[in-house]
Short mmCIF file of C-alpha atoms in Angstrom, two decimals:
data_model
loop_
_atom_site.label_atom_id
_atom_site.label_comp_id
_atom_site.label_asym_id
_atom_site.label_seq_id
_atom_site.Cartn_x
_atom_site.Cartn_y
_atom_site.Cartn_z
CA UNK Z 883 47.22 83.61 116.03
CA UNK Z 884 44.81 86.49 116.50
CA UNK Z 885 42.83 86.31 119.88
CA UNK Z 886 38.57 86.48 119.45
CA UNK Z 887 38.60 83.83 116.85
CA UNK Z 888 41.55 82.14 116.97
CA UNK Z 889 40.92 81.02 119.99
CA UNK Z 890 37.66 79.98 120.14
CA UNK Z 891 38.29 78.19 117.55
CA UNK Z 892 41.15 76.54 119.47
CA UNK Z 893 38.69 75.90 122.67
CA UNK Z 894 36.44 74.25 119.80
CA UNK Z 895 38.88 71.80 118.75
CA UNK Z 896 39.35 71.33 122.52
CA UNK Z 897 36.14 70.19 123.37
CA UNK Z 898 35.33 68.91 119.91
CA UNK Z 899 37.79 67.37 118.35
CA UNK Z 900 38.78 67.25 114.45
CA UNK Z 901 36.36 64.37 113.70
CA UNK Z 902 32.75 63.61 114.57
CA UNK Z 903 30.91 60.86 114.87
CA UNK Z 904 27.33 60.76 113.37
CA UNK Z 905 25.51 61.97 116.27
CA UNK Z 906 28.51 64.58 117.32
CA UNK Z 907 28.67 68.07 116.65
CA UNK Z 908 30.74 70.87 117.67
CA UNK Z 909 29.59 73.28 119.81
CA UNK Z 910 29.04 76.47 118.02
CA UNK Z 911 31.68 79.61 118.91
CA UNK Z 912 30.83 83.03 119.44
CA UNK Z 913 31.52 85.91 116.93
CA UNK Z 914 34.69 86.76 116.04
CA UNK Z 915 36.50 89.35 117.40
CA UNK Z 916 36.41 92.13 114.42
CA UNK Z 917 38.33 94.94 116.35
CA UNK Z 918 41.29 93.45 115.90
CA UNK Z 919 43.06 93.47 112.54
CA UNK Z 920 42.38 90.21 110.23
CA UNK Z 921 45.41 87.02 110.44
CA UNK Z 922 47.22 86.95 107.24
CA UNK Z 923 47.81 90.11 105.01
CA UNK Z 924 49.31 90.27 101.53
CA UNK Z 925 50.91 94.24 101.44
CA UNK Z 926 52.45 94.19 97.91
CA UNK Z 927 49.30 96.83 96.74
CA UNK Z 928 50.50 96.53 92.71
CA UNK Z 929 50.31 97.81 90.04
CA UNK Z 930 50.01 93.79 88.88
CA UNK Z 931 50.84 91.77 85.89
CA UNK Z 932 47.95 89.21 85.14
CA UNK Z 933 47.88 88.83 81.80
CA UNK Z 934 44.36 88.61 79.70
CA UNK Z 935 42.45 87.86 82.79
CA UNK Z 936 42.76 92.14 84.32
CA UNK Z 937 42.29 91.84 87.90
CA UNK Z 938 39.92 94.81 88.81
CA UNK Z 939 41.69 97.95 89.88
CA UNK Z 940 39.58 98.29 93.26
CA UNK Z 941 37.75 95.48 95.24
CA UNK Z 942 37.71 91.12 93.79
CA UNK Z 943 35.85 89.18 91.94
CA UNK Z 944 33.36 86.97 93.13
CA UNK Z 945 32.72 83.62 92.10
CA UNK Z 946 32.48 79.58 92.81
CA UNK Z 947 32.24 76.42 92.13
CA UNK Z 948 29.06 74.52 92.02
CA UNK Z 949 28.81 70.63 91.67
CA UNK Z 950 25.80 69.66 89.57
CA UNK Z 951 23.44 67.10 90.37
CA UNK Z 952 24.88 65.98 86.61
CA UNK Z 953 28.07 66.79 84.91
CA UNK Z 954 25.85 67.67 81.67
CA UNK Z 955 25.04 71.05 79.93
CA UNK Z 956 21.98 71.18 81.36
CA UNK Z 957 22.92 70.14 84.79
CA UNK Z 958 25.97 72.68 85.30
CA UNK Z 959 23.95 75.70 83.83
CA UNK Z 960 21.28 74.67 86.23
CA UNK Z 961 23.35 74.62 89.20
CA UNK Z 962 25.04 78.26 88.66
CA UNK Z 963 21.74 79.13 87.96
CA UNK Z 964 20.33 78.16 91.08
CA UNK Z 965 23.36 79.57 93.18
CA UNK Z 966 22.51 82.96 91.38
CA UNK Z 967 19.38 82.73 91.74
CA UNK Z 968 20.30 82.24 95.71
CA UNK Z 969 22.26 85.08 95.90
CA UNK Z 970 20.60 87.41 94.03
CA UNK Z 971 23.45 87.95 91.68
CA UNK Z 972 25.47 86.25 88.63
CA UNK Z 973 28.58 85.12 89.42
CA UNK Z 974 31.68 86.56 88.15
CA UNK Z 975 34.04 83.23 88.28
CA UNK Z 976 32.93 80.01 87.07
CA UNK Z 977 34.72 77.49 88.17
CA UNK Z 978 35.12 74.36 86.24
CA UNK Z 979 37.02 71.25 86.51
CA UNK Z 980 38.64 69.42 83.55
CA UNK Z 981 40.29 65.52 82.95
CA UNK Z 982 43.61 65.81 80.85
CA UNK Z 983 41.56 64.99 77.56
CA UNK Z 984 38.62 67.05 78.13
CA UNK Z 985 38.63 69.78 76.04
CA UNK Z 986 37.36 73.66 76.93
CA UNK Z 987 34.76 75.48 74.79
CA UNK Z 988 31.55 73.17 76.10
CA UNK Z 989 28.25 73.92 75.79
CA UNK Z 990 27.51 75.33 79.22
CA UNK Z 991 31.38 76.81 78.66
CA UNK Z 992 30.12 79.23 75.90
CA UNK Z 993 26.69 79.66 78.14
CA UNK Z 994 28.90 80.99 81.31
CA UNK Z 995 31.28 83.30 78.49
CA UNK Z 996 28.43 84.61 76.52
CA UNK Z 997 26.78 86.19 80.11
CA UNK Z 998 29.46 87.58 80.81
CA UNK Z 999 31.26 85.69 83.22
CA UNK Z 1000 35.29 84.43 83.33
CA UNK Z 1001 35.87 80.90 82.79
CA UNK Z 1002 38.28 79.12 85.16
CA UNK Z 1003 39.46 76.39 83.96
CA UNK Z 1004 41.20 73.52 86.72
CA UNK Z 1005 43.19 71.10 84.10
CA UNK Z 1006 44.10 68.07 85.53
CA UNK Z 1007 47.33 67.47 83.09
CA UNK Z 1008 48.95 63.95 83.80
CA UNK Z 1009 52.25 62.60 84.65
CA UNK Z 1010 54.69 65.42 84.04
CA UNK Z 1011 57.22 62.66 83.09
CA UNK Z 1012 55.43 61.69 80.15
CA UNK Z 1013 54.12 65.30 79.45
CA UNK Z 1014 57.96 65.90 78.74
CA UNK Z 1015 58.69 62.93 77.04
CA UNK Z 1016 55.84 64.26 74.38
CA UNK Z 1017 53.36 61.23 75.10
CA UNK Z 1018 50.47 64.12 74.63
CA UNK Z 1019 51.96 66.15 72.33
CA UNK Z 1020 48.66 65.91 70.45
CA UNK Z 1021 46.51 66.28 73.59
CA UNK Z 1022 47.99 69.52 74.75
CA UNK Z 1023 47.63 70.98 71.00
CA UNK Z 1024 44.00 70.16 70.94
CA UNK Z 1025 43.09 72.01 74.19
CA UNK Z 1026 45.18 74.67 73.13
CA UNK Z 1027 43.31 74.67 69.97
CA UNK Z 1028 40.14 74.81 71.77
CA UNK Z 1029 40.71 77.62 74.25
CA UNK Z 1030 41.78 79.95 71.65
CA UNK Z 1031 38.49 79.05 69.67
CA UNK Z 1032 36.89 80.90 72.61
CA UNK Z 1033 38.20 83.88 72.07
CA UNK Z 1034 37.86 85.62 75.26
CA UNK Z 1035 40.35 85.31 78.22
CA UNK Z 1036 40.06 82.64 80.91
CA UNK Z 1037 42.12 81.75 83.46
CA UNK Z 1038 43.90 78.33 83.45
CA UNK Z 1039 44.94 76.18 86.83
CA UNK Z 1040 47.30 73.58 85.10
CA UNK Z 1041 46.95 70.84 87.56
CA UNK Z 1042 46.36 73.18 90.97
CA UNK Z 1043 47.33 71.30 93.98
CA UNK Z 1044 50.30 70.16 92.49
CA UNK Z 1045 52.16 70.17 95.85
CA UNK Z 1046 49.80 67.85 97.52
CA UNK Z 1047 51.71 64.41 99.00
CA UNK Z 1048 49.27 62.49 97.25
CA UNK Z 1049 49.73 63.48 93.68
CA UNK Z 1050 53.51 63.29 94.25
CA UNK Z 1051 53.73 59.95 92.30
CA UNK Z 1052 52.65 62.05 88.85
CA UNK Z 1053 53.93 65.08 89.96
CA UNK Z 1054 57.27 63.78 90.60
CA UNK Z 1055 59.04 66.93 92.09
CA UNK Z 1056 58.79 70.84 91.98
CA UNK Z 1057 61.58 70.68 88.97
CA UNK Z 1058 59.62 68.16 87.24
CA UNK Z 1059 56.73 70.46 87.42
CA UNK Z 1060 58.02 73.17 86.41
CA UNK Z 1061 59.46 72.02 83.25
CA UNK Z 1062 56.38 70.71 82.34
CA UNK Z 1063 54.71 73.70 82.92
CA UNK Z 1064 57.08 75.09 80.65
CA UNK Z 1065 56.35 73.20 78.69
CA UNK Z 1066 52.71 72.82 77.99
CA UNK Z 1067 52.51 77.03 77.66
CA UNK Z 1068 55.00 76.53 74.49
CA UNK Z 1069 52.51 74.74 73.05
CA UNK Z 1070 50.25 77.03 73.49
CA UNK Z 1071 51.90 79.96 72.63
CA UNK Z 1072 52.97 77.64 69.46
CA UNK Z 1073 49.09 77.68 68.75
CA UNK Z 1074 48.56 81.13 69.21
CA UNK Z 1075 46.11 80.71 72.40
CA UNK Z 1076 47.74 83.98 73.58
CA UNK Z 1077 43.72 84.68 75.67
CA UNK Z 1078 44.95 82.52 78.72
CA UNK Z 1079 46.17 83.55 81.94
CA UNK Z 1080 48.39 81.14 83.66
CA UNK Z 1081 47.17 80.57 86.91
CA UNK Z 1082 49.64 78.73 89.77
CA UNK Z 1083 47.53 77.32 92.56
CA UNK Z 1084 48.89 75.14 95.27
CA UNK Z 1085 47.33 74.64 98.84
CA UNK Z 1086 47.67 76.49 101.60
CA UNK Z 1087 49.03 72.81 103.76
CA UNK Z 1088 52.07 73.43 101.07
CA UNK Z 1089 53.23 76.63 102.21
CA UNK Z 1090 52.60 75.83 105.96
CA UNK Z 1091 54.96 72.45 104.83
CA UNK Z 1092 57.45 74.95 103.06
CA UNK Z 1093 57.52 72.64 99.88
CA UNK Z 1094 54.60 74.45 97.78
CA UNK Z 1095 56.83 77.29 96.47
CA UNK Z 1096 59.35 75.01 94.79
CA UNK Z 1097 56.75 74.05 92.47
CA UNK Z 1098 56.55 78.03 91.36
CA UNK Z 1099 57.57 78.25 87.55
CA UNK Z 1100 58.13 81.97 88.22
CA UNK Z 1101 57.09 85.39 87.79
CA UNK Z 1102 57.73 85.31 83.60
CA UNK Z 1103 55.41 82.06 83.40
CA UNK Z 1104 52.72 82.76 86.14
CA UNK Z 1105 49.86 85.73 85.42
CA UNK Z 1106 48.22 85.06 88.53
CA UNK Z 1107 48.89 83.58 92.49
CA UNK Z 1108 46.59 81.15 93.76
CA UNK Z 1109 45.85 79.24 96.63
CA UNK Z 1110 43.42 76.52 97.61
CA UNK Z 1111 42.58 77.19 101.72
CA UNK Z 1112 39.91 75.07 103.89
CA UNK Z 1113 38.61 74.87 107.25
CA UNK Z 1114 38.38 71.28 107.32
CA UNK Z 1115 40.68 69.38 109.20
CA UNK Z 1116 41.99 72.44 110.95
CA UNK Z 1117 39.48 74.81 112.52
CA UNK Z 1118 41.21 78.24 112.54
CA UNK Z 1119 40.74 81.77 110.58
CA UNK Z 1120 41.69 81.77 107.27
CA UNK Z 1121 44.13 84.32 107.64
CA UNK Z 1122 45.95 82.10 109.80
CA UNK Z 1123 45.55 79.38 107.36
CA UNK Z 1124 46.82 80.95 103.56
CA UNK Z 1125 49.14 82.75 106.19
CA UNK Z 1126 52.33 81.80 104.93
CA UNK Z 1127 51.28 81.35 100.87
CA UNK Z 1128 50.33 85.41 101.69
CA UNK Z 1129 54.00 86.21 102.87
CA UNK Z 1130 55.53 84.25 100.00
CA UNK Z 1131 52.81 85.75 97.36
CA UNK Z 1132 53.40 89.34 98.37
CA UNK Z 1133 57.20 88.99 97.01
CA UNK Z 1134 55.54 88.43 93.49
CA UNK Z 1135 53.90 91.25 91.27
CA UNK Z 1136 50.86 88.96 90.39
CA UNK Z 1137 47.69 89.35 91.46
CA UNK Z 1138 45.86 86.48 94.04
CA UNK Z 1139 43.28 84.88 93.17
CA UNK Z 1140 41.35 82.24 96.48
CA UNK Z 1141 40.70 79.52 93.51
CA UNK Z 1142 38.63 77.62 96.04
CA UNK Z 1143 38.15 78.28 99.81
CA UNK Z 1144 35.55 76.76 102.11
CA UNK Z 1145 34.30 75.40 106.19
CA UNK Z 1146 33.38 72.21 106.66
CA UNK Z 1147 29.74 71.71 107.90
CA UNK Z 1148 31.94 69.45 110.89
CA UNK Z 1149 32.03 73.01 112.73
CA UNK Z 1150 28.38 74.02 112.91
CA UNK Z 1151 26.16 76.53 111.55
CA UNK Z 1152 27.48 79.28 113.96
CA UNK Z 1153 30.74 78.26 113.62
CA UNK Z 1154 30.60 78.19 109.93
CA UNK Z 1155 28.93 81.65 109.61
CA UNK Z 1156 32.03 82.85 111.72
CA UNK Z 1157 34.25 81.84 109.70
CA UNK Z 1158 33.09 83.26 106.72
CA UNK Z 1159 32.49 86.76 108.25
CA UNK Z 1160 35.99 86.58 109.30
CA UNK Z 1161 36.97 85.19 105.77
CA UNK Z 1162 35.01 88.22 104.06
CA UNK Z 1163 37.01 91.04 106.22
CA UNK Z 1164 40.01 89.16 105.51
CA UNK Z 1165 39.90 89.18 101.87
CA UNK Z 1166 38.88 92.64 101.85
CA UNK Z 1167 41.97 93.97 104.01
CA UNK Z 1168 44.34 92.12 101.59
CA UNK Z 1169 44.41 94.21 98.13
CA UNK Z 1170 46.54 91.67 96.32
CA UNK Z 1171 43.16 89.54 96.37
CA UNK Z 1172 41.38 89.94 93.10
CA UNK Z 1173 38.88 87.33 92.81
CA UNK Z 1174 37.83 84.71 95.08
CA UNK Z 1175 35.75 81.26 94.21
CA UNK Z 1176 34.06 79.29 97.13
CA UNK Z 1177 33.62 75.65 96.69
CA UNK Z 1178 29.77 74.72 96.96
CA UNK Z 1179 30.32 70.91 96.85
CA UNK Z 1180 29.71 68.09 99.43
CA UNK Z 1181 32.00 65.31 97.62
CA UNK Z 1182 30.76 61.48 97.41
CA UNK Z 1183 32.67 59.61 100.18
CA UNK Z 1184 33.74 62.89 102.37
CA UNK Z 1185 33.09 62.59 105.88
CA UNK Z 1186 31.67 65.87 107.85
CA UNK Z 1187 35.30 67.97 107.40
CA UNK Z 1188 35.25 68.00 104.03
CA UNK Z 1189 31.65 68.50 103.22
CA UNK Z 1190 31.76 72.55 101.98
CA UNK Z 1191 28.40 73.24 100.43
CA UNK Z 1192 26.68 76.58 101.94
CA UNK Z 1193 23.03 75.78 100.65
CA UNK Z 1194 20.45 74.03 103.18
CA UNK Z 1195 22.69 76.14 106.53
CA UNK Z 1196 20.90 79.17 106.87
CA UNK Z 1197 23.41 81.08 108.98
CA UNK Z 1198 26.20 80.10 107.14
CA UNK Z 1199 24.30 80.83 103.51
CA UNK Z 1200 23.38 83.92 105.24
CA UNK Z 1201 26.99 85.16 105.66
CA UNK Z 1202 27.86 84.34 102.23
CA UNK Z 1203 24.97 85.94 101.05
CA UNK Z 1204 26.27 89.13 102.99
CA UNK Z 1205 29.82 88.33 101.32
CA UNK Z 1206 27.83 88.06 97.72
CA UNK Z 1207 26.23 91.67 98.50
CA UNK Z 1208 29.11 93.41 99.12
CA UNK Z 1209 29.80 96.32 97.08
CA UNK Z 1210 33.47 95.39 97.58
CA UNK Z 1211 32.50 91.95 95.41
CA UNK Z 1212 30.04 92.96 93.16
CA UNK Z 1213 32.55 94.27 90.09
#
């Protein structure tokens, strides 16, 4: 682990702890040390293969995901709208979450497409047992049906986070995965929804495990590399943290997109604004990165480490705000 940040942010879990109670708070650290290089570099430079979706030549895209105070039209073009608004800039990535049987091509879908921006699309596909067995046959067709009604390119995370213990009972195993993966882009190539790049996004606890890359389909199925990385639990730079998913990903000829990243209001304003200056640098000295999404959401339930949303922390909006401006984000 690189010394400056790393460890402060050790001596913060230290004194603090990895949860707080109500009234607790973690004492903010210092700076980071930039002088050193960044934790965590991905060296494979390109050129890449990433299918509709082109991954810029120079610099990443810049996007998020924004939970809406409704999950209507109206409510998700609203919140983008107020995030941009924020910033000072449109985003480049929307993110946007789908159930098995939702379908792509919404109203606030075609909004986000016809400014401009790249659609992409989490699908939350079901049992992968049954997905083989052709129990949504008719499902799968549909949505295929419907993204290629768009017309334009998105990018697709078929179930991301498949390697997370907890979805293991759907999941099944890496193999079972995989074969459904397989399987639901047949379909789609069967229905001619040839503007969708394949996007393979486990979590950065998976490579740290060692079990996320046996859930890889491979390099003739996958367009893009993805991981899902937090300071939640764990209080350390992010290079540390995606770490081993950049070792693994830098083997593979596919660009890397950061389909959600994000610090836990747990650590503190100062701590939080640290972490994102470090996270900023980071992506920035890794040229395999081509677009990056942050996750502005404080989900129902969450206690203080996994409550992510930016807006209402001034120093830590701040820093994003600086990440937002950066010429090296702005394509």
């Amino acid at each position: 682990m690189r010394k400056g940040l790393a460890l402060v942010l050790l001596l913060t879990l230290l004194v603090g702890g990895c949860s707080f109670g109500k009234d607790d708070k973690p004492p903010a650290p210092p700076a980071p040390d930039l002088t050193s290089a960044p934790a965590g570099v991905a060296v494979n430079k390109g050129p890449f293969e990433s299918g509709p979706v082109k991954a810029p030549a120079r610099g990443a895209l810049f996007g998020a995901w924004i939970k809406p105070d409704a999950l209507t039209h109206v409510g998700r073009l609203a919140a983008v709208d107020s995030l941009q608004s924020d910033l000072g800039r449109p985003l480049r990535i929307v993110n946007t979450y789908r159930r098995f049987e939702q379908m792509v091509g919404t109203p606030s879908d075609k909004e986000f497409l016809a400014r401009g921006a790249t659609l992409m699309v989490s699908w939350a596909t079901g049992d992968n047992r049954s997905i083989l067995d052709g129990e949504h046959d008719d499902l799968i067709r549909k949505q295929a049906q419907a993204v290629r009604k768009i017309k334009v390119p998105v990018l697709l995370r078929m179930r991301w986070e498949m390697d997370r213990p907890n979805l293991r009972a759907t999941m099944w195993s890496g193999p079972d995965y995989i074969a459904a993966w397989k399987y639901v882009r047949a379909i789609f190539k069967e229905e001619g929804a040839d503007n969708v790049s394949w996007v393979w996004c486990p979590t950065a606890e998976g490579f740290m495990r060692g079990d996320a890359p046996g859930f890889y389909p491979g390099d003739d199925q996958v367009d893009w590399t993805c991981v899902d990385v937090y300071a939640g639990e764990r209080f350390e730079p992010i290079g540390d943290l995606m770490g081993p998913f950049l070792t693994w990903a830098a083997q593979h000829p596919k660009p890397i997109v950061i389909g959600e990243f994000g610090v836990a209001k747990a650590w503190g304003s100062a701590g939080r604004a640290a972490w994102l200056k470090d996270a900023r640098r980071t992506f920035k000295a890794n040229p395999q990165i081509k677009a990056i999404a942050y996750f502005e959401s404080d989900p129902e339930g969450n206690g203080p480490n996994k409550q992510f949303q930016l807006t209402g922390d001034p120093a830590a909006f701040r820093e994003f705000h600086q990440m937002a401006k950066d010429p090296y984000f702005t394509k």
